[in-house]
CSV table of C-alpha atoms and ligand atoms in Angstrom, one decimal:
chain,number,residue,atom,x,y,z
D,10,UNK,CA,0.0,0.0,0.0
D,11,UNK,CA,0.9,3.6,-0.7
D,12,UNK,CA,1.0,5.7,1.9
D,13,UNK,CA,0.8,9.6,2.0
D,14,UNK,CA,4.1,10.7,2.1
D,15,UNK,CA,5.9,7.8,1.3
D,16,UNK,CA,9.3,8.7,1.7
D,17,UNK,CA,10.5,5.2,-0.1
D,18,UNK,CA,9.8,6.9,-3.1
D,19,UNK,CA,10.6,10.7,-2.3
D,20,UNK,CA,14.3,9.2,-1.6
D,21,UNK,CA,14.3,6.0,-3.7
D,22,UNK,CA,14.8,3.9,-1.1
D,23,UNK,CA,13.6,0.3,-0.8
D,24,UNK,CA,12.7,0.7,3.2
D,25,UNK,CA,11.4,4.1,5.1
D,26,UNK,CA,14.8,4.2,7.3
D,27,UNK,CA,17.6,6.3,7.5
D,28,UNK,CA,21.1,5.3,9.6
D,29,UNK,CA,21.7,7.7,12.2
D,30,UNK,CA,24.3,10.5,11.8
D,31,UNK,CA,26.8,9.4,14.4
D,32,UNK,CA,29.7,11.6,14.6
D,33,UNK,CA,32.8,9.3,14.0
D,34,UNK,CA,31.0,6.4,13.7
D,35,UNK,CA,29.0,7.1,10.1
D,36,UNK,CA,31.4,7.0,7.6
D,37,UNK,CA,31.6,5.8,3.8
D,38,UNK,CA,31.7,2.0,4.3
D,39,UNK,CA,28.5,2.1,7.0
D,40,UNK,CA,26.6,4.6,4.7
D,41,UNK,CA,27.5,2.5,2.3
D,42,UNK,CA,26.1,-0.6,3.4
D,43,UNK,CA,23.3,0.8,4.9
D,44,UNK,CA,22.2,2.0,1.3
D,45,UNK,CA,23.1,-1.1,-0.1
D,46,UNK,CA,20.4,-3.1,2.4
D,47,UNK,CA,17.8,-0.5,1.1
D,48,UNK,CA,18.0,2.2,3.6
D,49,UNK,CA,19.5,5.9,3.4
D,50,UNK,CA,23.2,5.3,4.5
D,51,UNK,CA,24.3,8.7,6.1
D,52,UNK,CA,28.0,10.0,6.8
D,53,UNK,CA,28.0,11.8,9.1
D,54,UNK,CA,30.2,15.1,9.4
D,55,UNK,CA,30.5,15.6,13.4
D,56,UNK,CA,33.5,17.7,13.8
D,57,UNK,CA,35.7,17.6,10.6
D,58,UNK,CA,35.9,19.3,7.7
D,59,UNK,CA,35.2,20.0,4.6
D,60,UNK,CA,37.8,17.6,2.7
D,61,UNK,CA,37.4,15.0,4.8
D,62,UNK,CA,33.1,15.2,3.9
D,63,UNK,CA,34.1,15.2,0.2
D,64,UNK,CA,36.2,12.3,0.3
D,65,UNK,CA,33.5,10.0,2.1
D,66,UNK,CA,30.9,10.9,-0.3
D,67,UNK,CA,33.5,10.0,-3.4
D,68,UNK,CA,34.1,7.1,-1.4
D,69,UNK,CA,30.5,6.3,-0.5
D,70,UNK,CA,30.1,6.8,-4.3
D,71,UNK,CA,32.5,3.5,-5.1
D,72,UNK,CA,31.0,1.8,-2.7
D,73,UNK,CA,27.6,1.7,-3.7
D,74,UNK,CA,25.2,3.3,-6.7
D,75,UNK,CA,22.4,4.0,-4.5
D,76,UNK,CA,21.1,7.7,-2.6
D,77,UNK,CA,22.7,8.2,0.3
D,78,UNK,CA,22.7,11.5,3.0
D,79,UNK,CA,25.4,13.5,4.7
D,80,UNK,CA,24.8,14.7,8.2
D,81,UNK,CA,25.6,18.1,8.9
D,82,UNK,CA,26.2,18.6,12.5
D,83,UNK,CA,25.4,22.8,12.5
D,84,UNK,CA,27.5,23.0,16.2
D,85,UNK,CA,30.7,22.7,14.0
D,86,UNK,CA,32.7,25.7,12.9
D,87,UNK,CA,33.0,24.3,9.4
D,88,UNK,CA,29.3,23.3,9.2
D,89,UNK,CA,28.8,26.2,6.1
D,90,UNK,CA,31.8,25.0,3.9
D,91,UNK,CA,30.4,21.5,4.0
D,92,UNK,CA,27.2,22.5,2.9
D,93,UNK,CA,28.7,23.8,0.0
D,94,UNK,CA,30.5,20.9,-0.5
D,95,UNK,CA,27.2,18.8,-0.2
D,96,UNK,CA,26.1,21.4,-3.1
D,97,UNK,CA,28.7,20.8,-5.7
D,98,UNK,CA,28.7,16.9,-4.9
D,99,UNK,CA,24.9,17.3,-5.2
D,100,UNK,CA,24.4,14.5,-2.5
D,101,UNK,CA,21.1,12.7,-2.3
D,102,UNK,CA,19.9,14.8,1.1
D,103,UNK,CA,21.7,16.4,3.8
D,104,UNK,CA,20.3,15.5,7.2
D,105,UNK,CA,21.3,18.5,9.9
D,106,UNK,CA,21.6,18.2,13.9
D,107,UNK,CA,22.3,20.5,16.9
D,108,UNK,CA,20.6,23.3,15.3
D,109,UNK,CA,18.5,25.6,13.0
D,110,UNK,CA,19.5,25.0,9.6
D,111,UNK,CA,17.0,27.5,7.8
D,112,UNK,CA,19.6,30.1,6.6
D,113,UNK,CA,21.3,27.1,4.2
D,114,UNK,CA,18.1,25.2,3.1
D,115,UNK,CA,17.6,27.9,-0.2
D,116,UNK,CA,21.1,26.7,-1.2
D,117,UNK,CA,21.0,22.8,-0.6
D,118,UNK,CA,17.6,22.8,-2.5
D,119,UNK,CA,18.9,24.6,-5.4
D,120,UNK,CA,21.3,22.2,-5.7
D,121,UNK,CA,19.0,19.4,-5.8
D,122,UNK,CA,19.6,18.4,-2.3
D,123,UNK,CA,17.1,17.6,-0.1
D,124,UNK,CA,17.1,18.2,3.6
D,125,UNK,CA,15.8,16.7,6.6
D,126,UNK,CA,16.6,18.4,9.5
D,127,UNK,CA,16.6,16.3,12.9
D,128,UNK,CA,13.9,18.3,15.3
D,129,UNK,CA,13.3,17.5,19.2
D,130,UNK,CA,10.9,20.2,19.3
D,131,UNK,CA,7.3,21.1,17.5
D,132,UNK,CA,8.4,24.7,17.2
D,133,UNK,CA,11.4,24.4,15.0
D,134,UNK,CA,9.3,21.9,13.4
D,135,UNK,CA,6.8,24.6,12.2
D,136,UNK,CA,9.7,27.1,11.5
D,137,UNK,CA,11.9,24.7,9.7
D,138,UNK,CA,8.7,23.6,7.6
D,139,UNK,CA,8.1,26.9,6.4
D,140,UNK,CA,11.4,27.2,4.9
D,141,UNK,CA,10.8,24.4,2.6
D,142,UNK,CA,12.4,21.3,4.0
D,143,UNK,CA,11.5,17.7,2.6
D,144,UNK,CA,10.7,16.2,5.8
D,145,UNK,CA,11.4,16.2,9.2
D,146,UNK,CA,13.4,13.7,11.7
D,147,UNK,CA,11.3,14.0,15.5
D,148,UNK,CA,14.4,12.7,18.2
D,149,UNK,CA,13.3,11.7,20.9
D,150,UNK,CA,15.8,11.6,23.9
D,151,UNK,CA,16.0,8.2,23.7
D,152,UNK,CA,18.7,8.9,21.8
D,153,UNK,CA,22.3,8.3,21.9
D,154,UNK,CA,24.4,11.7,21.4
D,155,UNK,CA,23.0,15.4,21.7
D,156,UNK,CA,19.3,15.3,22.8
D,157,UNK,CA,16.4,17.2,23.7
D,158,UNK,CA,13.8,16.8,26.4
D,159,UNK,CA,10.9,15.1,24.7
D,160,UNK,CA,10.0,11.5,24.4
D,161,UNK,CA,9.5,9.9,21.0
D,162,UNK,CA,6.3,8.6,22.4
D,163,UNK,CA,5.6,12.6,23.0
D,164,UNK,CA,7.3,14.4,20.2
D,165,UNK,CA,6.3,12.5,17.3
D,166,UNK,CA,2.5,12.2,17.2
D,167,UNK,CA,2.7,16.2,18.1
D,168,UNK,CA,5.1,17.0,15.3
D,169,UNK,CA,3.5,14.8,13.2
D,170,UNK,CA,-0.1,17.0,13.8
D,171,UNK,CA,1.6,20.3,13.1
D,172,UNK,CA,3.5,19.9,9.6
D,173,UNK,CA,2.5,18.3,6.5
D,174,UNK,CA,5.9,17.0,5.3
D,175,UNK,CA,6.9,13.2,6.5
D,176,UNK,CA,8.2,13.2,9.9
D,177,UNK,CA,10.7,10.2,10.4
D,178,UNK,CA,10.4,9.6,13.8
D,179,UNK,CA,14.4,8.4,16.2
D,180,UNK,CA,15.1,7.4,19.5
D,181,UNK,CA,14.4,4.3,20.9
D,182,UNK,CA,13.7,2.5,18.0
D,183,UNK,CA,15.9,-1.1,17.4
D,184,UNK,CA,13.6,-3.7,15.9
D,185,UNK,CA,9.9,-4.2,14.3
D,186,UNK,CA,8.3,-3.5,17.6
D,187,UNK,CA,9.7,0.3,17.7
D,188,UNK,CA,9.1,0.7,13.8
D,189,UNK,CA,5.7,-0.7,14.3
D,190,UNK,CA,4.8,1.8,16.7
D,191,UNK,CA,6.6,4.6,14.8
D,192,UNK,CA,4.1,3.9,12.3
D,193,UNK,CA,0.9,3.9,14.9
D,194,UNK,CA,2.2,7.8,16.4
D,195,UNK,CA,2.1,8.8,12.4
D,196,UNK,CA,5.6,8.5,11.5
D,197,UNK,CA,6.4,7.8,7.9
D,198,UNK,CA,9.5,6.2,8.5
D,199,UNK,CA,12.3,5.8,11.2
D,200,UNK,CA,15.8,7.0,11.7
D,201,UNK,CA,18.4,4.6,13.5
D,202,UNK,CA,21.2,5.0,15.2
D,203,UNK,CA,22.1,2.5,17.5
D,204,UNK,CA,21.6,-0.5,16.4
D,205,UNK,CA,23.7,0.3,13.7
D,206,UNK,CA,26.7,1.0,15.5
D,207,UNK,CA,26.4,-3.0,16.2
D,208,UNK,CA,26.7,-3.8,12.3
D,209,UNK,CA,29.1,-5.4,10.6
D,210,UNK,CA,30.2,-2.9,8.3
D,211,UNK,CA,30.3,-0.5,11.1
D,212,UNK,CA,34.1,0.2,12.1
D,213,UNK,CA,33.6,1.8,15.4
D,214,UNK,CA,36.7,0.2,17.6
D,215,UNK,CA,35.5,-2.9,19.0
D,216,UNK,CA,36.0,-2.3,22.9
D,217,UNK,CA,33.3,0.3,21.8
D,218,UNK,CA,31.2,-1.9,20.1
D,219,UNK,CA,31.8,-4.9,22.5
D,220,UNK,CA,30.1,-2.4,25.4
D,221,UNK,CA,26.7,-1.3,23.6
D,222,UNK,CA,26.4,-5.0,22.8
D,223,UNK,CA,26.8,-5.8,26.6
D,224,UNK,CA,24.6,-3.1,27.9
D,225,UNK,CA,21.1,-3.0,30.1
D,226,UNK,CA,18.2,-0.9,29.8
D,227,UNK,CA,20.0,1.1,32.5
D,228,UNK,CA,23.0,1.4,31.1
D,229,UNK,CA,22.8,4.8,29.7
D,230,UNK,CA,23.1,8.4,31.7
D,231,UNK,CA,22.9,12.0,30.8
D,232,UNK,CA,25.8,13.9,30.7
D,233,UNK,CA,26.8,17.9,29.5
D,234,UNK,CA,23.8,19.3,30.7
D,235,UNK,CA,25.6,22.3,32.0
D,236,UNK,CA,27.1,23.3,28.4
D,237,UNK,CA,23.2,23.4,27.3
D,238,UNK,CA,23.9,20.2,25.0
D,239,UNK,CA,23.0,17.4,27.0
D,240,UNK,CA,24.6,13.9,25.8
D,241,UNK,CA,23.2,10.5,26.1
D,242,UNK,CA,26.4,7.9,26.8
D,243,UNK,CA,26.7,4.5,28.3
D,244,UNK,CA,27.4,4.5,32.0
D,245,UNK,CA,31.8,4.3,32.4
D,246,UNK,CA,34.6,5.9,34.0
D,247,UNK,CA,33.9,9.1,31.9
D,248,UNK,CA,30.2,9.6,32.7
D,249,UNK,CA,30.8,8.9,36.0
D,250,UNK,CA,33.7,11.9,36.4
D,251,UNK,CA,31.9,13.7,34.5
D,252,UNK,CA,28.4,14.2,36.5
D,253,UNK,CA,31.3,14.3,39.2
D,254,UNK,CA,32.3,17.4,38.0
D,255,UNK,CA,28.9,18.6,37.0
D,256,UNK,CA,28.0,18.5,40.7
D,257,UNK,CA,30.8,20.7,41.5
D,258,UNK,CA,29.7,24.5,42.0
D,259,UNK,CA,32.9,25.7,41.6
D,260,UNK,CA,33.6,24.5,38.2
D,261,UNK,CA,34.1,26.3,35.3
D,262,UNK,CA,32.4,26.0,32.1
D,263,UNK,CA,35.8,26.2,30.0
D,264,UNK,CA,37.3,23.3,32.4
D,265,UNK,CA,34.1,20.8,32.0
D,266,UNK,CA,34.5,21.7,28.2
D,267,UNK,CA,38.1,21.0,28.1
D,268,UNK,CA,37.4,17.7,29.9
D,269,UNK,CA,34.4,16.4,27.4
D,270,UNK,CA,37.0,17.8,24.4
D,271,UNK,CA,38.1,14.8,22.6
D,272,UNK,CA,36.0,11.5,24.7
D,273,UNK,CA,34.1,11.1,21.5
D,274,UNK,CA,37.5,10.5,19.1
D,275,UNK,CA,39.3,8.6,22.1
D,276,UNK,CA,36.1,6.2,22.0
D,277,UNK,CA,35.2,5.6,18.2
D,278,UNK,CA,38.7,5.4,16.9
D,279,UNK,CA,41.0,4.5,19.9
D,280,UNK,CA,38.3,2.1,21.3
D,281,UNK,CA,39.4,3.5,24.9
D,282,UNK,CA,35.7,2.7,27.1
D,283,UNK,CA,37.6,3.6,30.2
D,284,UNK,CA,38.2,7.9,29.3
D,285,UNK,CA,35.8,8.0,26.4
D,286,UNK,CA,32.1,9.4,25.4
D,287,UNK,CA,30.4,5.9,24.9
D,288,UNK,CA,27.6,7.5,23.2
D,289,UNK,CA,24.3,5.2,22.7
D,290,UNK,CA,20.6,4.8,22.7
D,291,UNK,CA,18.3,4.0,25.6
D,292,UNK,CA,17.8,1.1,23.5
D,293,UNK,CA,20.9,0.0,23.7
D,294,UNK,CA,20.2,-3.1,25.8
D,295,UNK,CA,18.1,-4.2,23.3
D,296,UNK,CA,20.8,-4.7,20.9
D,297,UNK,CA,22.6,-7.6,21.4
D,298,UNK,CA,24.3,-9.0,18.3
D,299,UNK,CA,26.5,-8.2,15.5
D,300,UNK,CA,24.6,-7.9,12.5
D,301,UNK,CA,25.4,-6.9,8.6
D,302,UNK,CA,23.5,-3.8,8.1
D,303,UNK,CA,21.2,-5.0,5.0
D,304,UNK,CA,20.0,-7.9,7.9
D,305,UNK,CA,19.1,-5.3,10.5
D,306,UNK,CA,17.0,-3.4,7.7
D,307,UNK,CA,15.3,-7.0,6.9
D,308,UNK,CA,14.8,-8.0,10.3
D,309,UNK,CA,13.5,-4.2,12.0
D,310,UNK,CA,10.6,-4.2,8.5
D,311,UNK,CA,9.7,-8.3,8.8
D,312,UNK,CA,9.0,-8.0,12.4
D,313,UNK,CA,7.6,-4.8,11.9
D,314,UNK,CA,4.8,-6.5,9.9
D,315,UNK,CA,4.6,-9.4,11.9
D,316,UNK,CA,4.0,-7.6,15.0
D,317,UNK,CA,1.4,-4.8,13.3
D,318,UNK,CA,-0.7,-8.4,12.4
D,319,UNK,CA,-0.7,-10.3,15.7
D,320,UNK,CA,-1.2,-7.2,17.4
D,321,UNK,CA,-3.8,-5.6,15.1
D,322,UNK,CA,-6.9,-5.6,17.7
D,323,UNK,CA,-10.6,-4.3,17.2
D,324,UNK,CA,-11.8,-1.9,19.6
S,405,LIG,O1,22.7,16.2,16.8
S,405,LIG,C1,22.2,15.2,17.3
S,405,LIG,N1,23.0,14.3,17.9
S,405,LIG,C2,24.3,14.4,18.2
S,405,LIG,S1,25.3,15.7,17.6
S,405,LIG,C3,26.6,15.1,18.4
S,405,LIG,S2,28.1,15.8,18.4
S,405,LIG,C4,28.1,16.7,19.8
S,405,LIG,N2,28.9,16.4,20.8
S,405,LIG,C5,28.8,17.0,22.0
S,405,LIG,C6,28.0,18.1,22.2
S,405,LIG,C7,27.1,18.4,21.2
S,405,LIG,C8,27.1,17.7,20.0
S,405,LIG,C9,26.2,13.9,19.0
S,405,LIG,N3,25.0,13.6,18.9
S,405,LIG,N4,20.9,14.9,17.1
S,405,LIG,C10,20.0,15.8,16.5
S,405,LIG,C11,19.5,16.7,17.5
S,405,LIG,N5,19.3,18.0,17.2
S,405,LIG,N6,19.2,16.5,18.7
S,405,LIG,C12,18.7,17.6,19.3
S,405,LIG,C13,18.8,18.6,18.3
S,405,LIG,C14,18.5,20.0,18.4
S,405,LIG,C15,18.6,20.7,19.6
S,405,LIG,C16,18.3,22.0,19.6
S,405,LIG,C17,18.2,20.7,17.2
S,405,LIG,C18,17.9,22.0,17.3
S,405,LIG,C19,18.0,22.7,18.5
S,405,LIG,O2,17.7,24.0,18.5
S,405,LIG,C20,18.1,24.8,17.4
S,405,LIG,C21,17.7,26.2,17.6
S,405,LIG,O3,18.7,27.0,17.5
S,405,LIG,O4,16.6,26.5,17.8
């Protein structure tokens, strides 16, 4: 069946999910491979710069023939020479985060990109709308990384009531269960993040990948709250010193940033679960296996429609 924005076909994608723009973690080979199982494969930009995003998405482009998305994270200094680059590669659709991308959405459109801009609020919803995105993404802060305050439960159905364009609904969202249920608060498709850093293709270090496989349901914690960009990590030595310091009156905001400067690098590339930012997903504990990305896509739409059927009741 055909839904009402159906964002297979907006994106020409074989299932409604996009991979999660993890800073780091979402390079070519991941994008890649999530593309190749019928998603949107995203790389994701974090911190670096320009000619490093250029070089994944010629990369990307080797690797496989489908669309895939870049990531824009707007918190880093070089956010508006990669959307330029994003421009003259004329990639598939830029996906944004940590901010209010409206000043670069006349550009990227022009260019034939399309954007999606990651929301955890109904009022940049309505303003981003208005400025002529293709859809939105409604994080909840389920999520692993920078999140907001809402609940996808919460945030989804209410940003799916105040816009018209398809809302793809994060956080908290790992298998057919959580896609079903996307689905039900009036999501057009879902955006994971999580259970992707468990895949195959996905060349996080392995301590890293090794913990989220290992963790509980209350294995997560919130830390940076006092920068104003709250974090969602898996509980370790770092979170631990770092609410440490949080509860400190005395400490400065320049010392706690110098502290968090770096944890994500030191636990992505140098695999060091002891100092670094083990950022994951509430859902984390629900993950549990190494998996090749295109079987994660299978498995999260199969189960999906399983579950929808044996759980389809009359009222
Ligand atoms: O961006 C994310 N997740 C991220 S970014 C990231 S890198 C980072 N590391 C340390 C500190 C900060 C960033 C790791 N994970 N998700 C999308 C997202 N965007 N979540 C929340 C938001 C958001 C928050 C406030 C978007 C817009 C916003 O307000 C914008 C405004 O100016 O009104």
């Amino acid at each position: 069946m055909i839904m009402k924005n159906d964002i297979r076909e907006m994106f020409g994608i074989e299932y409604p999910i996009l991979q999660g723009g993890m800073a780091w973690v979402a390079e070519a080979n991941l994008a890649a491979a999530v593309s190749n199982g019928g998603g949107l494969g995203l790389i994701a930009a974090g911190n670096a710069d320009a000619d490093y995003v250029r070089e994944q998405i010629r990369k990307a482009r080797e690797l496989t023939d489908r669309p895939f998305g870049v990531n824009v994270m707007l918190m880093n200094p070089a956010a508006e020479s990669i959307i330029r680059v994003l421009c003259e590669e004329q990639v598939a659709v830029a996906t944004t985060g940590a901010g209010n991308p409206s000043k670069y959405v006349t550009d990227l459109k022009a260019a034939g990109v399309k954007v999606i801009p990651v929301v955890a609020s109904v009022a940049l919803a309505i303003r981003l709308e208005r400025s002529g995105v293709d859809a939105l993404v409604a994080e909840g802060t389920e999520s692993g990384g920078h999140i907001g305050e809402l609940t996808t439960m919460a945030l989804v159905p209410q940003v799916a009531d105040a816009v018209d364009v398809p809302v793809i609904a994060a956080g908290g969202i790992a298998d057919g269960r959580g896609v079903a249920a996307a689905f039900m608060l009036g999501a057009s498709g879902v955006q994971v993040g999580t259970r992707f850093l468990a895949a195959t293709e996905c060349r996080v270090a392995q301590p890293y990948k090794d913990r989220l496989l290992k963790a509980k349901d209350s294995d997560t914690v919130v830390t940076g709250r006092p920068t104003g960009h709250p974090v969602r990590v898996l509980k370790n030595k770092f979170a631990k010193e770092a609410l440490a310091l949080e509860r400190q009156e005395s400490l400065s905001l320049e010392d706690y940033e110098n502290f968090l400067s770096g944890t994500l690098r030191a636990a992505v590339v140098d695999g060091d679960v002891e100092h670094g930012s083990l950022m994951a997903g509430q859902i984390a504990g629900l993950v549990q296996r190494e998996q090749p990305a295109a079987e994660i896509i299978r498995e999260m739409f199969t189960g999906a429609g399983s579950v929808y059927r044996e759980r389809a009741l009359e009222w």
